Amino acid sequence: MSTNCLFCKIVAGHIPSKKIYEDDLVYAFRDINPQRPVHLLVIPKQHLTSLQQVSAADEPTLGRILSVANQLAVEAGSPGGFRVIINNGEIGCQEVPHLHAHVVGGDQPVGPMLKRLA
Ligand code: 5GP
Ligand code: ZN
């Protein structure tokens, strides 16, 4: 656990979250500010800052994050598909520095992949 990390505190139960899934490698919960009717976050239990820091040793965890995404999306109400987004670092506009996959969906298409820059 990284002591000052928001999502490490959520995994540890020190900060409440709407948990929807947990196994030996990953933890999933509802985003506090959902951008679509279904908006989940799937995170590694062990602190990883972003994809910029991962190594081959993290591959089981990275695979698990993706392999549970469909199961969780269907259960949360997005059986027709979903989008996975992972923001990384400053250029990727990552706000919380603990790796997390956004799983977004619902009963309508989620829209264009990126908002057009002004
Ligand atoms: P990022 O911009 O880093 O990819 O996304 C961070 C996400 O974390 C945002 O969608 C934001 O709403 C969510 N978030 C930030 N703080 C909390 C929190 O305390 N609890 C939950 N459930 N989500 C959070
Ligand atoms: Zn962390």
PDB file of C-alpha atoms and ligand atoms in Angstrom, residues 2 5 7-8 47-48 97-98, ligand 2:
ATOM      1  CA  SER A   2       1.181   3.481  -0.854  1.00  0.00           C
ATOM      2  CA  CYS A   5      -2.712   7.013  -2.329  1.00  0.00           C
ATOM      3  CA  PHE A   7      -7.179   4.240  -4.317  1.00  0.00           C
ATOM      4  CA  CYS A   8      -4.878   2.237  -2.001  1.00  0.00           C
ATOM      5  CA  HIS A  47      -0.132  -0.013  -5.956  1.00  0.00           C
ATOM      6  CA  LEU A  48       0.874   0.666  -9.546  1.00  0.00           C
ATOM      7  CA  PRO A  97      -2.009   8.253  -9.674  1.00  0.00           C
ATOM      8  CA  HIS A  98      -3.038   4.630  -9.056  1.00  0.00           C
TER       9      HIS A  98
HETATM   10 ZN    ZN B   2      -2.258   3.254  -4.737  1.00  0.00          ZN
END
